Tab-separated table of C-alpha atoms in Angstrom:
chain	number	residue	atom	x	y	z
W	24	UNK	CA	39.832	40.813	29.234
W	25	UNK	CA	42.552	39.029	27.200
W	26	UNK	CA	43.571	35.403	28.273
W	27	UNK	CA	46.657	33.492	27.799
W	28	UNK	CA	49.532	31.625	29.122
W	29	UNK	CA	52.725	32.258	30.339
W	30	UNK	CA	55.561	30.917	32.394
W	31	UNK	CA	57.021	32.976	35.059
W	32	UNK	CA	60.431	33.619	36.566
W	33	UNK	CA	60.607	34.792	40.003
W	34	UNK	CA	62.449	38.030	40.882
W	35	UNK	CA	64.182	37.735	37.608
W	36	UNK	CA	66.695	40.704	36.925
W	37	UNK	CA	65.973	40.489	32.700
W	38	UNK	CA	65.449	38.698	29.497
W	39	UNK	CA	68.127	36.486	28.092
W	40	UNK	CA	65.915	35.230	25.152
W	41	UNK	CA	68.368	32.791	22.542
W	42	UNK	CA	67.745	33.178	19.109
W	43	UNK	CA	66.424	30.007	17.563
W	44	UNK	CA	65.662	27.979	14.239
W	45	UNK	CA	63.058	25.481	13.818
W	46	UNK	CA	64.219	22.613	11.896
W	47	UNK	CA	61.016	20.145	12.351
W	48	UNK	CA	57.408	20.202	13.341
W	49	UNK	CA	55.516	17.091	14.927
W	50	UNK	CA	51.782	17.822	15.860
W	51	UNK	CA	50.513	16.038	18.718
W	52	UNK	CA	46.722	15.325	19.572
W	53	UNK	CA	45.302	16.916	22.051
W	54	UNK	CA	45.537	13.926	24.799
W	55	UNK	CA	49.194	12.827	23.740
W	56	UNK	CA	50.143	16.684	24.107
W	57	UNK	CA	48.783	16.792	27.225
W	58	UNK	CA	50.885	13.708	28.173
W	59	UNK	CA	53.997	15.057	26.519
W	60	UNK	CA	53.427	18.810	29.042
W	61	UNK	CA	52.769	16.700	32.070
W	62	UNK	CA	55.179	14.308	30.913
W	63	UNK	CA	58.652	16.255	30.221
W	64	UNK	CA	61.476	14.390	31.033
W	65	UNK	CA	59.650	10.897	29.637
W	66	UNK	CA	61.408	9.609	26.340
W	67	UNK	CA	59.686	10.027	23.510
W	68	UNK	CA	59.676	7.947	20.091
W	69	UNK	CA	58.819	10.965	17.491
W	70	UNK	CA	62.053	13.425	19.600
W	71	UNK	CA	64.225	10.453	19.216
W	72	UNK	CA	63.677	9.866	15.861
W	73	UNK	CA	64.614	13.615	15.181
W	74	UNK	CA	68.039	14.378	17.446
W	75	UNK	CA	69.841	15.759	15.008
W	76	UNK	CA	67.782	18.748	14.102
W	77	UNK	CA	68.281	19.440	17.795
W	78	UNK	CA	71.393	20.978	18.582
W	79	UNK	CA	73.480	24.195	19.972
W	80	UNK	CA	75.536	25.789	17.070
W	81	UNK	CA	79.033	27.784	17.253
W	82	UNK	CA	76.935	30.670	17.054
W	83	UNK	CA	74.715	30.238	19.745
W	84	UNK	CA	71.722	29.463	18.018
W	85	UNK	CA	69.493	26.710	19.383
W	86	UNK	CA	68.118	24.152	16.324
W	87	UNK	CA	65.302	22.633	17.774
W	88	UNK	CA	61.942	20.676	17.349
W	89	UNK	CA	58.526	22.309	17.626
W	90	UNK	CA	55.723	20.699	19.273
W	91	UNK	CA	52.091	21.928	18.451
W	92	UNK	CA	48.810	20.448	19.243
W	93	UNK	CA	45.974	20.107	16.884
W	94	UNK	CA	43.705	21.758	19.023
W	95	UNK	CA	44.741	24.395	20.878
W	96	UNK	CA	47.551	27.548	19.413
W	97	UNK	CA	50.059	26.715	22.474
W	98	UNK	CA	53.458	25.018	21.247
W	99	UNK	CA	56.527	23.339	22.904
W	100	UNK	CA	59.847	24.074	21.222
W	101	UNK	CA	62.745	21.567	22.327
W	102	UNK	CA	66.139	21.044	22.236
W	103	UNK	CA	66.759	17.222	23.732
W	104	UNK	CA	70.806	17.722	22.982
W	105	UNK	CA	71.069	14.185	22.355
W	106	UNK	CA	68.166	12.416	24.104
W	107	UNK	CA	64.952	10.877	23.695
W	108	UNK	CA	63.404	13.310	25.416
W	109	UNK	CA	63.017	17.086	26.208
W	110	UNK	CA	66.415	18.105	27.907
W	111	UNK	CA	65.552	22.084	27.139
W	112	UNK	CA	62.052	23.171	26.286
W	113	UNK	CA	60.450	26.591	25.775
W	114	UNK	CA	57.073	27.012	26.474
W	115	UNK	CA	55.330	29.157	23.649
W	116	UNK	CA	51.620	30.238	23.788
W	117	UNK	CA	49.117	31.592	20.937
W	118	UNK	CA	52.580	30.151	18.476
W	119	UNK	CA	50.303	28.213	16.290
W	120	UNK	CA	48.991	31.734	13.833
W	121	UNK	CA	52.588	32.592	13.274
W	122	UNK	CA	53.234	28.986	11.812
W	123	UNK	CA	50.589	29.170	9.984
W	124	UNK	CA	51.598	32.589	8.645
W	125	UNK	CA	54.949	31.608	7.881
W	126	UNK	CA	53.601	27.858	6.244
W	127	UNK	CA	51.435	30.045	4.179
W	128	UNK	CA	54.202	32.361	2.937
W	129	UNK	CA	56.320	29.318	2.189
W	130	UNK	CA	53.621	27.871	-0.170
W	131	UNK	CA	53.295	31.440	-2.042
W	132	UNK	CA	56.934	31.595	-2.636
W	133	UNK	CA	56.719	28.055	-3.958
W	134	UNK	CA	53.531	28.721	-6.034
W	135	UNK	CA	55.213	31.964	-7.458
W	136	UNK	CA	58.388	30.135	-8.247
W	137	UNK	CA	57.297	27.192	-10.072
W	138	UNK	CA	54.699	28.321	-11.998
W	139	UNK	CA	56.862	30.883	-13.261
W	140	UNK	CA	58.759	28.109	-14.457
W	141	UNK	CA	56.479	25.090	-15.784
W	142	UNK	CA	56.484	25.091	-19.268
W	143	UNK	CA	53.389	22.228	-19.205
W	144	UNK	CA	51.347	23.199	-15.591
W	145	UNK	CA	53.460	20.247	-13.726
W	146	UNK	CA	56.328	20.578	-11.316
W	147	UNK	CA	57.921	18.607	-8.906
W	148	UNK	CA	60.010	19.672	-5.555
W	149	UNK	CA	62.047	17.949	-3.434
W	150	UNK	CA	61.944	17.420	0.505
W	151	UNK	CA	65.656	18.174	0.408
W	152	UNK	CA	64.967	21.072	-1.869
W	153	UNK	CA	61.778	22.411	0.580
W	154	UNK	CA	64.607	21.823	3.456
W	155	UNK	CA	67.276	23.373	2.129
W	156	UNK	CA	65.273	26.130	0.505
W	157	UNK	CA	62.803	26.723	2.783
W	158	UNK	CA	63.932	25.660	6.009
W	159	UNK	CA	60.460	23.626	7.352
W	160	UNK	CA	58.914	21.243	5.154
W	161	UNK	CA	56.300	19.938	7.368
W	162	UNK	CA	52.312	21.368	6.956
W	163	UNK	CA	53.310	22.685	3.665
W	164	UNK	CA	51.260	20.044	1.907
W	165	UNK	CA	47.346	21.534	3.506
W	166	UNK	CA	48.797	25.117	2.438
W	167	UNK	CA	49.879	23.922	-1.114
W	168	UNK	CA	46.604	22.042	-1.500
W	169	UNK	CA	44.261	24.909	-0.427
W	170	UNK	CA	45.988	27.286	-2.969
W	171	UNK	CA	43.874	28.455	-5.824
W	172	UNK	CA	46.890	27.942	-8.498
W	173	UNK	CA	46.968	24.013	-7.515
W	174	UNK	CA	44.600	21.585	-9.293
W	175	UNK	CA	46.714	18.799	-7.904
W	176	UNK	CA	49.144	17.634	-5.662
W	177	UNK	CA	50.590	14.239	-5.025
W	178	UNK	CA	52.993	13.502	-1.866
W	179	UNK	CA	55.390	11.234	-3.272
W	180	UNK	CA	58.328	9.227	-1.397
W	181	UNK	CA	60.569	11.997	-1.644
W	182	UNK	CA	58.727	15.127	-2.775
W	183	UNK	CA	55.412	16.614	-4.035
W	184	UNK	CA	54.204	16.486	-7.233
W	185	UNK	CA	52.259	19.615	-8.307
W	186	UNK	CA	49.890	20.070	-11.069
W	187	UNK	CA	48.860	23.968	-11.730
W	188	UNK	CA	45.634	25.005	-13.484
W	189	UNK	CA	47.418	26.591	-16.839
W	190	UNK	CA	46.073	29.925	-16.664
W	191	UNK	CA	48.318	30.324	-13.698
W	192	UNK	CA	51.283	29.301	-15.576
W	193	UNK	CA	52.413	31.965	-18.553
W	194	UNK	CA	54.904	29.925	-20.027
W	195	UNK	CA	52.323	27.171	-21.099
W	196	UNK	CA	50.958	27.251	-24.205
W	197	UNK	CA	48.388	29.151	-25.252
W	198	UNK	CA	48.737	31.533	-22.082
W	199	UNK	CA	50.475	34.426	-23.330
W	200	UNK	CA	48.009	37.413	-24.433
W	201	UNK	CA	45.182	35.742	-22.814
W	202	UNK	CA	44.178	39.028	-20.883
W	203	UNK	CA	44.200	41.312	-23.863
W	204	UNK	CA	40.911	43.224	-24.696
W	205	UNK	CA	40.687	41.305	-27.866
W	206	UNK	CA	40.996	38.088	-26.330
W	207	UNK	CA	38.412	38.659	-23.816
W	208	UNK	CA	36.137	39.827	-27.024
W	209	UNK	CA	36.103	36.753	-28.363
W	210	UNK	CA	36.100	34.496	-25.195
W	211	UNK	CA	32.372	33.968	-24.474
W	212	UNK	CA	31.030	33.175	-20.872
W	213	UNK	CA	30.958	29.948	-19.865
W	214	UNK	CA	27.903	27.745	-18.958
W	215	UNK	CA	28.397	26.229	-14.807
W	216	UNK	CA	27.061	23.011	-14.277
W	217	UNK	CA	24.547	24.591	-11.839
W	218	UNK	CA	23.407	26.345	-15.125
W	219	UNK	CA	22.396	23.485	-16.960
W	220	UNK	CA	20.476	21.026	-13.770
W	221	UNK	CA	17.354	22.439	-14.946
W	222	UNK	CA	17.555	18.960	-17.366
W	223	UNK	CA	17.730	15.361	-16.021
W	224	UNK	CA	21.204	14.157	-16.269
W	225	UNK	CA	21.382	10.434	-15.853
W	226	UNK	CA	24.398	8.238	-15.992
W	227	UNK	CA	26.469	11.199	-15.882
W	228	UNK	CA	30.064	11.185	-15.611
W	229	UNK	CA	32.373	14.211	-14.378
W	230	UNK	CA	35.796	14.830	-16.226
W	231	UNK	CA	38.417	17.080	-15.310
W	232	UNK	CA	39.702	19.125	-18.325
W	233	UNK	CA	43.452	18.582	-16.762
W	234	UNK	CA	43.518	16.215	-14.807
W	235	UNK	CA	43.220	12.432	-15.906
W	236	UNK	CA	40.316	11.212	-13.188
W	237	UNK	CA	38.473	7.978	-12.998
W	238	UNK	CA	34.897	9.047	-12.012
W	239	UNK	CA	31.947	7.208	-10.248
W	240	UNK	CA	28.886	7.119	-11.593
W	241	UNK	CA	26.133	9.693	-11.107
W	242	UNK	CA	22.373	8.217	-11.692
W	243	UNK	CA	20.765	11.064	-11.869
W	244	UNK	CA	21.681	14.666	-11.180
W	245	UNK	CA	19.052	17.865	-11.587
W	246	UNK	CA	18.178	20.512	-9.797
W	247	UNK	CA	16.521	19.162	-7.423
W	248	UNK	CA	19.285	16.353	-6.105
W	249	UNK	CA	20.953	18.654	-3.777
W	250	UNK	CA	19.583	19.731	-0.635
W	251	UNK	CA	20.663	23.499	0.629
W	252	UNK	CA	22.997	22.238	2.626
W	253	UNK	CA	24.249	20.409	-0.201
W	254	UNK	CA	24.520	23.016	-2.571
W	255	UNK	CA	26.485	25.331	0.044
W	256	UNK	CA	28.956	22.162	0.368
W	257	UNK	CA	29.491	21.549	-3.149
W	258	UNK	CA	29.233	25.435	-4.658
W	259	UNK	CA	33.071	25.280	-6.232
W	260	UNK	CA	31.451	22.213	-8.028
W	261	UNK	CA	28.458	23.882	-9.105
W	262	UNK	CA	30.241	26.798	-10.314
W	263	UNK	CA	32.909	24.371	-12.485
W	264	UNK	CA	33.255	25.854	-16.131
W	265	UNK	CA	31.131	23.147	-18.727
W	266	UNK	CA	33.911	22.892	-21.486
W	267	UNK	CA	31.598	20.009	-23.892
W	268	UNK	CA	29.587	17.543	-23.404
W	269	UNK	CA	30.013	14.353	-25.033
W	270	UNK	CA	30.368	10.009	-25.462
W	271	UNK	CA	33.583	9.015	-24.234
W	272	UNK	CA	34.976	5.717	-22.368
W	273	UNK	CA	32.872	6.194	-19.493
W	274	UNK	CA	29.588	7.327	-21.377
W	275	UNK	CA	28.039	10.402	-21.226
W	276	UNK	CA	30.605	12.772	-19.973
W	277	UNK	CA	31.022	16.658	-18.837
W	278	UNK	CA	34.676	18.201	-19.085
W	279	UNK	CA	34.126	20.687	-16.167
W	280	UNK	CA	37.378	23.550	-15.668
W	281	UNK	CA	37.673	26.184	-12.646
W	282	UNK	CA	38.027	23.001	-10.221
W	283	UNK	CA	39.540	20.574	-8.462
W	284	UNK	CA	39.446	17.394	-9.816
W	285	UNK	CA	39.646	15.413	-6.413
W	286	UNK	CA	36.417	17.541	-5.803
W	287	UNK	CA	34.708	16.756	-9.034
W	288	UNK	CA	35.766	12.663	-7.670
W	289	UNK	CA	34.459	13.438	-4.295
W	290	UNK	CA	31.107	15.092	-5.404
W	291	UNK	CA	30.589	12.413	-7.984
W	292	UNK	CA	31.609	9.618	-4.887
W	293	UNK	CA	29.491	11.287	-2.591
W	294	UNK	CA	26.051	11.369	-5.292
W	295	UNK	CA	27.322	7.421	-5.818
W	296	UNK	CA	26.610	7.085	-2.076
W	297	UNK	CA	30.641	6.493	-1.260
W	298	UNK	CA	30.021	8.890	1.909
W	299	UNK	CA	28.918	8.296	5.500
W	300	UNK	CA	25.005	8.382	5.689
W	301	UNK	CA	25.157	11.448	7.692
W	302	UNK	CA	26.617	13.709	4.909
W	303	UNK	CA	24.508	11.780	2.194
W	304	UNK	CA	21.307	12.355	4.290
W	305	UNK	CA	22.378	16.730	4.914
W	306	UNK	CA	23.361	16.907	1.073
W	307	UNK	CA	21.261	15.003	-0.972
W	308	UNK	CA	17.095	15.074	-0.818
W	309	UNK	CA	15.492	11.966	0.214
W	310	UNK	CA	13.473	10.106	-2.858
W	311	UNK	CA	10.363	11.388	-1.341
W	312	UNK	CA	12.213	14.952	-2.103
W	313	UNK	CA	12.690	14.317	-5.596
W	314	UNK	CA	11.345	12.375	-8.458
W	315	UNK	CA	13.834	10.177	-8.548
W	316	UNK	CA	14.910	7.299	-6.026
W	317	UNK	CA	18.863	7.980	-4.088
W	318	UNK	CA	21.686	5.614	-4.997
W	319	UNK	CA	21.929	2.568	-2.265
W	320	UNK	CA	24.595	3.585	-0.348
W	321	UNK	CA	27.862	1.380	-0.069
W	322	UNK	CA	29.506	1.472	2.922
């Protein structure tokens, strides 16, 4: 038995759907988009501040607002024609996927554009650009982030700045012929961080190989540090590329590739105890656990 939601028209004779365009999104909660349904014809701060993306063109298209809620798929798309508040509204259930479909094809066609492009792994677009381009900016910045092309990206006042790991990017130096047989000869395999815990690392330092990152402190790190849970939580770190190991302005330091470096920063946060004490206590062993005694942890 399938479940959903619908609104229905009594003895109605057919379908006079409108062809529409969604020029903004604004995600509710769950309790103020329960409001906002109960709530219709009450004025409302975030449709006010958007009444000119709502609007009836010579065409008859309707340009309106989309309202989703964080936790459930249902969505409200409105027209307020002027007003603070919901003058025409379309209730549309199960709507959430299809955003997220079309989000997610927006950041591909992004992805594949620029880093066709970048000559040096960086590129920067506009809000106006992602407008005018791509019609809806909003939730672009979770699909841009959870690409596997993006090391990096920074929302700025009036765009995103994007930083692409280089072997995505075959204009940047040192790319082209990468992925010929003789190339791959000579390239041996690389050592993972997991690979080399077997030996006490103490005062340890995590460096991105891209990305310039200011990174706690880790005490000690070996194989035993991590709890199951932990090492499920933290595999893409694990499974980072060792590039060299070496004295540098922080001390001892690991250049680590094949990650992200806000994850290398949040691993080496969390190990600093910079995390609640409820993902410190699933993630890391307790000093009874291990040889060694668990930062304090600062909260």
């Amino acid at each position: 038995m399938l479940k959903t939601k619908a609104v229905f028209e009594r003895k109605l004779d057919c379908f006079q759907p409108q062809d529409c365009v969604i020029e903004a999104i604004e995600e509710l909660s769950a309790s103020k988009f329960k409001d906002f349904c109960e709530n219709m014809l009450a004025d409302r701060d975030f449709i006010a501040d958007r009444i000119g993306d709502m609007y009836l063109d010579g065409n008859g298209v309707q340009h309106g607002l989309l309202v989703l809620c964080e936790d459930t798929d249902d969505a409200v798309l409105v027209d307020s024609s002027g007003y603070s508040y919901g003058r025409y509204t379309a209730f549309l259930p199960n709507f959430r996927p299809y955003v997220n479909l079309q989000i997610s094809l927006l950041a591909d066609e992004i992805i594949r554009d620029s880093t066709q492009k970048t000559e040096n792994g960086n590129w920067e677009i506009s809000f106006d650009e992602i407008e005018e381009r791509y019609g809806v900016g909003t939730l672009l910045l979770n699909a841009l982030s959870a690409s596997d092309e993006v090391a990096e990206i920074e929302p700025m006042e009036d765009s995103f700045d994007i930083t692409y790991y280089l072997d995505h990017c075959p204009k940047c130096d040192g790319q082209q012929g990468k992925d010929s047989p003789q190339s791959e000869a000579q390239t041996a395999p690389a050592v993972k961080l997991r690979d080399l815990l077997h030996t006490k690392w103490e005062d340890l330092h995590l460096i991105h190989h891209e990305i310039e990152n200011e990174p706690s402190t880790i005490v000690e790190l070996d194989e035993s540090t991590l709890t199951e849970a932990g090492k499920e939580a933290w595999v893409d770190v694990l499974n980072a590329d060792v590039l060299r190991i070496y004295t540098g302005y922080y001390g001892l330091q690991m250049e680590l590739a094949g990650v992200k470096a806000s994850r290398l920063d949040a691993f080496s946060s969390m190990l600093a105890g910079y995390c609640s004490v409820q993902d410190y206590e699933k993630w890391v062993n307790e000093p009874g656990d291990q040889p060694s005694q668990a930062p304090e942890m600062k909260l």
